[in-house]
XYZ file of C-alpha atoms in Angstrom:
550
model
C -138.547 143.199 -140.891
C -140.388 142.593 -143.836
C -137.838 141.977 -146.243
C -135.844 139.434 -143.637
C -137.217 135.814 -144.388
C -136.296 132.275 -142.474
C -135.642 129.765 -144.722
C -135.118 127.088 -142.869
C -134.782 126.434 -138.686
C -134.224 122.432 -137.976
C -131.622 121.792 -140.525
C -128.633 118.959 -138.802
C -126.169 119.906 -136.722
C -122.393 119.598 -138.003
C -119.378 119.670 -135.972
C -116.755 122.663 -136.798
C -113.038 122.040 -137.512
C -109.923 122.251 -135.621
C -108.813 124.827 -137.603
C -108.576 128.901 -136.834
C -111.828 131.003 -137.659
C -115.176 129.794 -139.451
C -113.750 126.102 -140.429
C -114.935 123.666 -142.462
C -118.004 121.774 -141.072
C -119.919 118.189 -141.541
C -122.421 116.702 -140.314
C -122.875 115.023 -137.076
C -123.466 111.117 -137.906
C -122.513 107.970 -135.231
C -121.893 104.499 -136.653
C -124.960 102.208 -136.777
C -127.035 104.632 -135.446
C -130.725 104.943 -135.976
C -133.010 107.969 -137.277
C -134.857 108.385 -133.784
C -131.200 108.556 -131.939
C -129.826 111.324 -134.346
C -133.239 112.678 -133.482
C -132.880 112.845 -130.057
C -128.969 114.135 -130.197
C -130.394 116.261 -132.530
C -132.730 117.950 -129.417
C -131.665 116.914 -126.232
C -128.049 118.142 -126.167
C -128.680 121.962 -124.191
C -126.871 123.783 -122.198
C -128.300 127.987 -122.391
C -131.291 129.896 -121.697
C -131.315 132.193 -124.527
C -129.354 133.785 -127.573
C -126.080 133.567 -126.938
C -123.462 133.635 -129.488
C -123.847 133.111 -133.443
C -120.994 132.110 -136.110
C -121.705 133.485 -139.634
C -121.410 132.026 -143.510
C -122.235 133.239 -146.520
C -123.555 129.797 -147.703
C -123.405 131.129 -151.394
C -118.971 131.483 -151.308
C -119.703 127.870 -149.576
C -121.562 126.177 -151.969
C -118.623 123.598 -152.325
C -119.400 121.895 -149.383
C -123.022 122.888 -148.566
C -126.259 122.350 -150.847
C -129.634 122.361 -150.479
C -132.121 119.541 -150.922
C -135.871 120.035 -151.936
C -136.717 119.380 -148.399
C -135.006 122.648 -147.480
C -132.677 120.577 -145.179
C -128.823 120.864 -145.742
C -126.537 118.075 -147.367
C -123.011 117.949 -146.336
C -120.182 115.392 -146.180
C -121.178 112.912 -142.993
C -118.892 112.816 -140.044
C -118.467 110.656 -136.916
C -118.281 111.525 -133.488
C -115.042 109.368 -132.430
C -114.931 110.994 -128.053
C -117.094 112.904 -126.017
C -115.120 116.653 -126.814
C -116.138 116.458 -130.903
C -119.728 117.218 -128.800
C -117.878 120.310 -127.377
C -118.045 121.284 -130.891
C -121.424 120.426 -132.506
C -122.698 123.791 -134.179
C -126.797 123.889 -134.973
C -127.381 125.980 -138.079
C -130.528 127.746 -139.825
C -130.922 129.726 -142.178
C -132.003 134.161 -143.395
C -132.640 135.253 -146.719
C -133.281 139.099 -147.198
C -135.507 138.941 -149.699
C -134.225 141.137 -153.006
C -130.663 139.683 -152.641
C -129.362 136.681 -153.830
C -127.765 135.608 -150.988
C -128.487 132.785 -148.489
C -126.670 133.382 -144.711
C -126.192 130.501 -142.549
C -126.294 131.020 -139.172
C -124.514 128.953 -135.896
C -125.636 128.806 -132.920
C -124.134 126.293 -129.837
C -126.911 124.707 -128.965
C -130.259 123.753 -130.363
C -132.667 125.117 -127.522
C -129.942 128.729 -128.264
C -130.767 127.880 -132.021
C -134.817 127.623 -131.454
C -134.487 130.274 -129.041
C -133.342 133.071 -132.071
C -135.797 131.961 -134.713
C -138.096 131.718 -132.068
C -137.492 135.882 -131.449
C -137.479 136.536 -135.149
C -141.446 135.000 -135.726
C -142.284 136.647 -132.569
C -140.679 139.819 -133.529
C -142.451 139.407 -137.285
C -145.340 138.773 -135.761
C -145.445 141.961 -133.638
C -144.405 143.963 -136.927
C -147.121 142.267 -138.992
C -149.955 143.056 -136.426
C -148.735 146.643 -136.009
C -148.610 147.077 -139.482
C -152.445 146.271 -139.089
C -153.362 148.165 -136.153
C -152.056 151.096 -138.061
C -153.499 150.460 -141.518
C -150.346 150.941 -142.308
C -150.336 148.974 -145.596
C -152.029 149.187 -148.967
C -153.772 145.843 -149.817
C -155.147 143.382 -147.828
C -155.742 140.317 -150.228
C -158.048 137.985 -150.843
C -158.503 134.265 -151.365
C -159.978 133.420 -154.669
C -158.617 129.965 -154.495
C -157.474 127.854 -152.003
C -158.497 124.736 -152.367
C -158.674 124.136 -156.993
C -155.085 124.519 -157.970
C -152.635 122.347 -156.771
C -148.723 120.977 -157.890
C -148.225 118.264 -159.667
C -146.856 114.955 -157.609
C -143.418 115.443 -158.549
C -143.426 119.391 -157.431
C -141.403 120.353 -154.215
C -139.798 122.714 -152.319
C -139.420 123.898 -149.097
C -142.178 126.094 -147.296
C -142.060 129.307 -146.255
C -141.659 129.718 -142.723
C -145.662 131.250 -141.114
C -146.326 134.215 -140.303
C -149.268 134.938 -138.127
C -151.069 138.532 -138.686
C -150.040 139.001 -142.199
C -151.955 139.848 -144.627
C -152.058 136.485 -146.660
C -152.172 134.455 -143.011
C -155.673 137.137 -142.702
C -156.894 136.094 -145.623
C -156.660 132.535 -145.388
C -157.688 132.004 -141.573
C -160.478 134.433 -143.338
C -161.580 131.260 -145.902
C -161.389 128.929 -144.038
C -163.576 130.701 -140.889
C -165.931 130.266 -144.538
C -165.773 126.894 -144.766
C -165.556 125.676 -141.298
C -166.936 122.269 -141.230
C -167.026 121.604 -144.677
C -164.774 118.837 -146.159
C -161.594 120.843 -148.187
C -162.343 119.284 -151.878
C -160.190 118.133 -154.007
C -157.715 120.014 -156.721
C -159.639 120.046 -160.094
C -156.365 121.135 -161.463
C -152.470 120.044 -161.176
C -150.724 122.264 -163.330
C -148.925 126.178 -163.508
C -151.308 128.566 -162.928
C -150.414 131.874 -165.112
C -152.985 134.700 -166.159
C -156.441 135.490 -164.193
C -159.260 138.256 -165.676
C -162.512 139.499 -163.941
C -165.749 139.973 -165.482
C -169.369 140.285 -165.395
C -171.865 137.899 -166.743
C -174.631 140.128 -169.360
C -176.895 140.137 -165.971
C -174.681 141.224 -163.592
C -172.895 138.103 -161.714
C -168.862 138.944 -160.936
C -166.988 136.076 -162.113
C -163.286 135.292 -161.989
C -161.402 133.280 -165.038
C -158.109 131.458 -164.817
C -156.079 130.547 -167.360
C -153.617 127.056 -166.546
C -151.810 124.685 -168.700
C -154.075 122.197 -168.591
C -157.288 124.663 -169.739
C -159.547 127.838 -168.338
C -162.147 127.466 -164.799
C -164.559 129.857 -163.824
C -165.851 130.172 -160.674
C -168.430 132.917 -158.821
C -166.507 135.821 -157.668
C -167.916 135.242 -154.206
C -166.546 131.761 -153.623
C -163.673 130.450 -153.633
C -164.256 126.998 -153.997
C -166.980 126.414 -156.806
C -164.244 126.170 -159.573
C -165.447 124.852 -163.141
C -163.425 123.681 -166.306
C -165.215 125.903 -168.705
C -162.624 126.219 -172.019
C -160.442 122.381 -172.276
C -157.124 124.291 -174.044
C -153.576 123.827 -173.045
C -150.939 126.145 -172.207
C -153.252 128.933 -171.319
C -150.450 132.122 -171.297
C -152.713 135.230 -171.015
C -156.509 135.325 -170.603
C -158.677 139.453 -171.138
C -162.636 139.534 -170.855
C -164.737 142.459 -173.588
C -167.649 142.663 -171.909
C -169.257 145.472 -174.284
C -168.808 142.516 -177.432
C -169.527 139.413 -174.320
C -165.753 137.961 -176.001
C -163.064 136.185 -174.551
C -159.893 136.202 -176.054
C -157.224 134.173 -174.658
C -153.686 133.513 -175.838
C -153.305 128.486 -176.243
C -150.006 126.975 -177.033
C -148.880 131.068 -178.775
C -152.010 130.987 -180.696
C -154.641 134.122 -180.096
C -158.391 132.215 -179.935
C -161.810 134.577 -179.416
C -165.355 131.977 -177.228
C -167.618 133.770 -177.380
C -168.753 134.362 -173.272
C -172.300 133.098 -173.321
C -170.119 128.951 -175.016
C -167.963 129.153 -172.220
C -169.989 131.088 -168.802
C -173.974 130.786 -169.461
C -176.441 131.775 -167.544
C -178.679 129.464 -165.631
C -180.964 128.603 -162.407
C -180.554 124.635 -163.098
C -178.522 123.467 -160.570
C -176.201 120.122 -162.360
C -173.629 116.876 -160.760
C -170.429 119.211 -162.475
C -170.379 121.252 -159.137
C -171.090 119.000 -156.673
C -168.088 118.290 -154.854
C -167.338 122.554 -154.984
C -170.595 124.165 -153.105
C -169.858 123.753 -149.696
C -170.836 127.171 -149.412
C -173.968 128.224 -148.376
C -174.124 131.195 -150.230
C -172.875 129.644 -153.959
C -174.593 130.834 -156.875
C -175.972 127.837 -159.968
C -173.524 129.265 -162.750
C -173.207 126.092 -164.952
C -175.071 125.371 -167.322
C -177.769 123.274 -167.191
C -178.412 120.090 -170.280
C -180.570 122.165 -172.443
C -178.638 124.890 -173.195
C -177.888 125.922 -176.324
C -175.161 125.141 -178.878
C -172.098 126.643 -177.801
C -171.167 129.548 -180.458
C -167.297 127.631 -182.395
C -164.566 130.145 -181.037
C -162.302 131.592 -183.945
C -159.268 131.210 -184.326
C -157.685 135.334 -184.702
C -153.692 134.298 -185.298
C -152.153 132.131 -188.178
C -149.661 130.158 -187.281
C -147.892 129.562 -183.351
C -146.251 132.275 -182.969
C -148.124 135.181 -181.057
C -146.252 136.151 -177.770
C -149.101 138.402 -175.792
C -151.813 140.596 -176.569
C -153.677 144.122 -175.385
C -157.119 145.495 -175.490
C -157.801 149.044 -174.851
C -159.212 151.968 -175.899
C -158.115 154.261 -179.157
C -159.506 157.199 -180.297
C -162.903 155.787 -179.204
C -162.450 152.484 -181.222
C -161.474 149.218 -178.427
C -159.168 147.272 -180.095
C -157.076 144.348 -179.458
C -153.079 144.362 -180.284
C -151.153 141.239 -180.981
C -147.532 140.882 -181.304
C -146.732 137.873 -183.852
C -142.289 136.834 -183.729
C -140.684 137.237 -186.914
C -136.933 136.177 -186.473
C -135.692 139.218 -183.955
C -137.585 141.115 -184.620
C -141.804 141.763 -183.864
C -145.258 142.457 -185.908
C -147.480 143.170 -184.789
C -151.803 143.159 -185.219
C -154.671 145.645 -184.721
C -157.943 144.204 -184.745
C -161.056 145.988 -184.452
C -163.958 143.656 -182.006
C -167.556 143.622 -183.852
C -171.011 143.438 -182.767
C -172.449 140.033 -183.360
C -174.348 139.263 -186.629
C -176.897 136.489 -187.402
C -174.879 134.329 -189.843
C -176.840 131.625 -192.358
C -173.667 129.368 -193.276
C -170.094 129.140 -191.878
C -166.434 127.559 -192.765
C -165.246 125.290 -189.534
C -162.288 123.511 -189.624
C -161.614 120.021 -188.439
C -161.147 121.766 -184.772
C -164.258 123.225 -183.985
C -162.587 126.704 -185.506
C -164.420 129.574 -187.929
C -162.379 130.164 -190.770
C -161.337 133.111 -192.378
C -162.768 136.665 -192.228
C -165.998 136.344 -189.968
C -168.525 138.855 -187.306
C -166.155 138.243 -184.293
C -163.272 140.777 -185.291
C -162.647 142.754 -188.203
C -158.829 144.218 -189.685
C -157.430 147.407 -188.548
C -153.714 148.545 -188.509
C -150.879 146.308 -188.014
C -147.218 147.067 -187.980
C -143.276 146.529 -187.801
C -140.517 146.851 -184.912
C -136.991 146.306 -185.773
C -136.250 143.849 -182.412
C -137.456 141.893 -179.594
C -141.019 142.992 -177.693
C -141.704 142.145 -174.145
C -145.221 144.380 -172.697
C -146.740 147.216 -174.419
C -149.122 149.338 -172.867
C -151.733 151.567 -174.537
C -152.915 155.427 -174.293
C -155.263 157.083 -175.564
C -153.827 158.626 -178.475
C -150.689 157.032 -178.667
C -148.766 153.560 -177.155
C -145.163 152.515 -175.530
C -143.193 149.085 -176.569
C -141.559 147.619 -174.458
C -138.346 147.158 -176.620
C -134.916 145.453 -176.272
C -133.760 148.238 -177.013
C -135.595 150.148 -174.932
C -139.010 152.190 -174.895
C -140.501 153.279 -177.834
C -143.682 155.854 -177.858
C -145.306 155.935 -181.515
C -148.680 156.305 -183.066
C -150.870 154.127 -185.323
C -151.518 157.706 -187.462
C -147.473 158.071 -188.490
C -146.261 155.180 -187.355
C -142.824 156.249 -186.440
C -141.867 155.057 -183.119
C -139.286 157.314 -181.176
C -136.970 156.079 -178.123
C -137.828 157.043 -174.602
C -136.076 158.278 -172.009
C -134.134 160.443 -174.135
C -130.653 159.826 -171.599
C -127.909 162.766 -173.433
C -128.228 165.287 -171.510
C -124.652 164.770 -169.367
C -127.101 165.593 -166.015
C -128.320 161.859 -167.133
C -125.093 160.015 -167.096
C -125.598 158.532 -164.238
C -129.258 157.305 -164.754
C -128.146 155.869 -168.041
C -125.170 153.755 -166.782
C -128.207 152.810 -163.988
C -130.290 151.386 -167.250
C -127.663 149.915 -168.581
C -128.652 146.508 -170.001
C -132.276 146.337 -167.885
C -134.937 144.726 -169.347
C -137.944 147.550 -169.155
C -141.377 145.795 -167.893
C -143.324 148.790 -169.097
C -144.814 152.193 -169.298
C -147.374 153.789 -166.985
C -149.285 156.587 -167.043
C -148.938 158.491 -163.129
C -150.597 162.373 -164.620
C -151.460 164.067 -167.895
C -147.764 165.107 -167.772
C -145.911 162.487 -165.832
C -144.861 159.318 -167.022
C -143.240 156.166 -164.923
C -141.284 154.398 -166.978
C -139.803 150.349 -165.426
C -137.140 148.312 -165.610
C -135.720 145.373 -163.682
C -134.326 147.439 -161.098
C -134.820 151.358 -161.141
C -138.223 153.334 -162.476
C -137.128 156.301 -164.036
C -139.836 158.988 -164.555
C -140.873 161.552 -167.776
C -142.858 163.378 -169.077
C -145.201 163.329 -171.884
C -142.694 164.546 -174.970
C -139.989 161.873 -173.106
C -137.776 163.553 -171.207
C -136.760 163.220 -168.163
C -138.008 164.742 -165.446
C -136.804 164.230 -161.959
C -133.122 164.440 -161.659
C -133.783 160.654 -158.767
C -134.326 157.675 -160.263
C -136.402 154.528 -158.187
C -135.478 151.866 -156.884
C -136.130 148.877 -156.162
C -135.869 145.743 -153.529
C -135.525 143.354 -156.025
C -135.194 143.277 -159.616
C -138.629 142.767 -160.821
C -140.083 140.547 -163.199
C -143.388 141.919 -163.944
C -144.757 144.899 -163.609
C -148.518 147.099 -163.075
C -149.884 149.961 -162.142
C -152.934 150.054 -160.137
C -155.096 153.176 -159.713
C -152.117 155.613 -160.909
C -151.333 155.584 -157.270
C -149.305 152.069 -156.109
C -146.440 150.299 -159.043
C -146.864 146.855 -157.961
C -143.603 144.403 -158.661
C -143.117 140.651 -158.775
C -139.375 140.004 -157.878
C -137.789 137.206 -160.556
C -136.920 134.869 -158.002
C -140.798 134.273 -157.341
C -139.594 135.772 -153.383
C -142.244 138.637 -153.085
C -144.690 141.198 -154.304
C -143.149 144.682 -154.155
C -145.844 147.506 -153.429
C -144.493 151.420 -153.474
C -145.959 154.796 -153.602
C -145.296 155.220 -157.188
C -145.321 158.610 -157.527
C -142.663 159.032 -154.687
C -141.600 155.988 -154.486
C -141.666 154.827 -150.599
C -142.028 151.008 -150.138
C -145.020 150.847 -148.748
C -145.767 147.000 -148.839
C -144.463 143.477 -148.812
C -145.840 140.409 -149.160
C -143.700 137.246 -148.865
C -144.669 133.895 -150.602
C -143.388 130.883 -152.423
C -143.113 131.003 -156.414
C -145.394 134.312 -156.502
C -146.367 134.846 -159.974
C -148.293 138.349 -161.496
C -151.476 136.423 -162.989
C -153.581 140.117 -163.135
C -152.925 143.223 -164.067
C -155.602 144.804 -162.635
C -156.717 147.449 -165.970
C -160.717 146.153 -166.030
C -162.731 146.583 -168.873
C -164.708 149.266 -169.829
C -163.348 151.411 -167.917
C -163.512 149.504 -164.394
C -160.589 149.852 -162.602
C -160.116 145.047 -161.592
C -157.588 143.776 -158.888
C -154.765 142.503 -159.541
C -154.367 138.735 -158.718
C -151.366 136.849 -157.942
C -150.604 133.562 -157.314
C -148.375 131.616 -154.667
C -147.225 128.446 -153.424
C -150.203 128.265 -150.410
C -148.662 128.809 -147.198
C -149.555 125.835 -145.125
C -149.950 122.834 -147.649
C -146.563 121.594 -149.257
C -148.423 121.251 -152.770
C -150.991 123.236 -152.269
C -151.646 126.782 -154.001
C -153.143 129.941 -153.351
C -154.764 132.606 -155.628
C -155.664 136.009 -154.333
C -156.199 139.128 -155.159
C -155.657 142.850 -153.888
C -157.752 145.135 -152.456
C -157.191 149.183 -151.903
C -157.604 149.144 -147.876
C -160.519 151.602 -146.905
C -159.324 154.913 -145.368
C -155.953 154.600 -146.171
C -153.569 158.324 -146.347
C -150.536 158.494 -148.833
């Protein structure tokens, strides 16, 4: 039931052609008919009292005669009703979709009331299903809104909203934040640009904060204030962000350049409220976190990469060191640089570029290592003594000591022939540790279990509902996947492969993998179109339900 989505319920009526079987259809129109008369015509023809016989056609196969506009309505050629008999051939379409599949199916009801009855029954069934899951505490994650008003699509963006289902985790999260700010006006968006990434961190005195990277800069708020966002860094196209709390550093990729900021310069602690956040402090629990006018001169950022060719980075502990890996593209190959952050020391002199960045070697990082992969790479996963790189050739595992990569999984054995065929031409999304002896290799459509030597450990693969574009593992238990079409989040038990939860939405994107820093367990964050506001964006974090038993 979670995988069934009602795409539309108010498309214009059509006329069935006088041919055998399912014929061509056309939109209803009458000469000189007004818009009001057209609306009356669509709703007044009603002879049935409940769901009846439906005519079905596959929208994909009839794309030549039917297309979808930005508003979600069906656009077809007009057909003029010449006689009352034509009214008997009226059909009232509505569209449904199975999440994970590309096809959208159009069903035709004989009357407007009959169509409405079918749509009502679908919504009722999904609502009852959501209530049942909530009552049983059957879903691994509940959602918590961290931003519902600060971010929005630009004025030129428009897309049909999904049908809202009451009682789902997303609906409960939206209701919770609306109730919290009841009676206060909704603040205007402060950013109408793409939301790309997010991370959790703590200020020196323990305040939990959230930072979000967008095409318009970096925005920060206290974790408990979803409407207290302020702009901390003005920079374009921020695609990845992380915080190293131990070194008080914020690292990001902006316009394919890797840059480090001292945390005190972008998010200082102050007890002095300022007017800059007056429009976003409608919560009684607002935390004053903006810099005061008397704040000390911020420390300049440091550009860690040379040319604008950085695709992604990863941070983690390896051999008792905190290391930063970042990938630079060189043709069809990849060069990885490894840096080690160092504790800050006072410096009497420094050289700056005209853009304010420090030049040359500084006390932020020192060069630690580098290596080369002769292939295009997509992601990197760090472990205690090794690392795994997702490439166009598969997953390459290596250590920094030897720098000799070897490919996994090993599918040369005859019993692995079916697995080899299944993952053929699929892009790897990552390698995740399940236990001391087993790992999960995640591809776009399947997951493969391997042992610590890279050999296949189970004869079966984990089949996904859709085709994933992003993946992360939370707590060695739950595999979180985001569909390529951005229609839903798929949550599976990583150990047994069972589907545990589906969160449907519009334009869904993974912002934070939830790895945390310094051993802390973070929270997975996603953003999607607001379920009730046409151009609104909502950012939510996925929090594990208390008392859940697997």
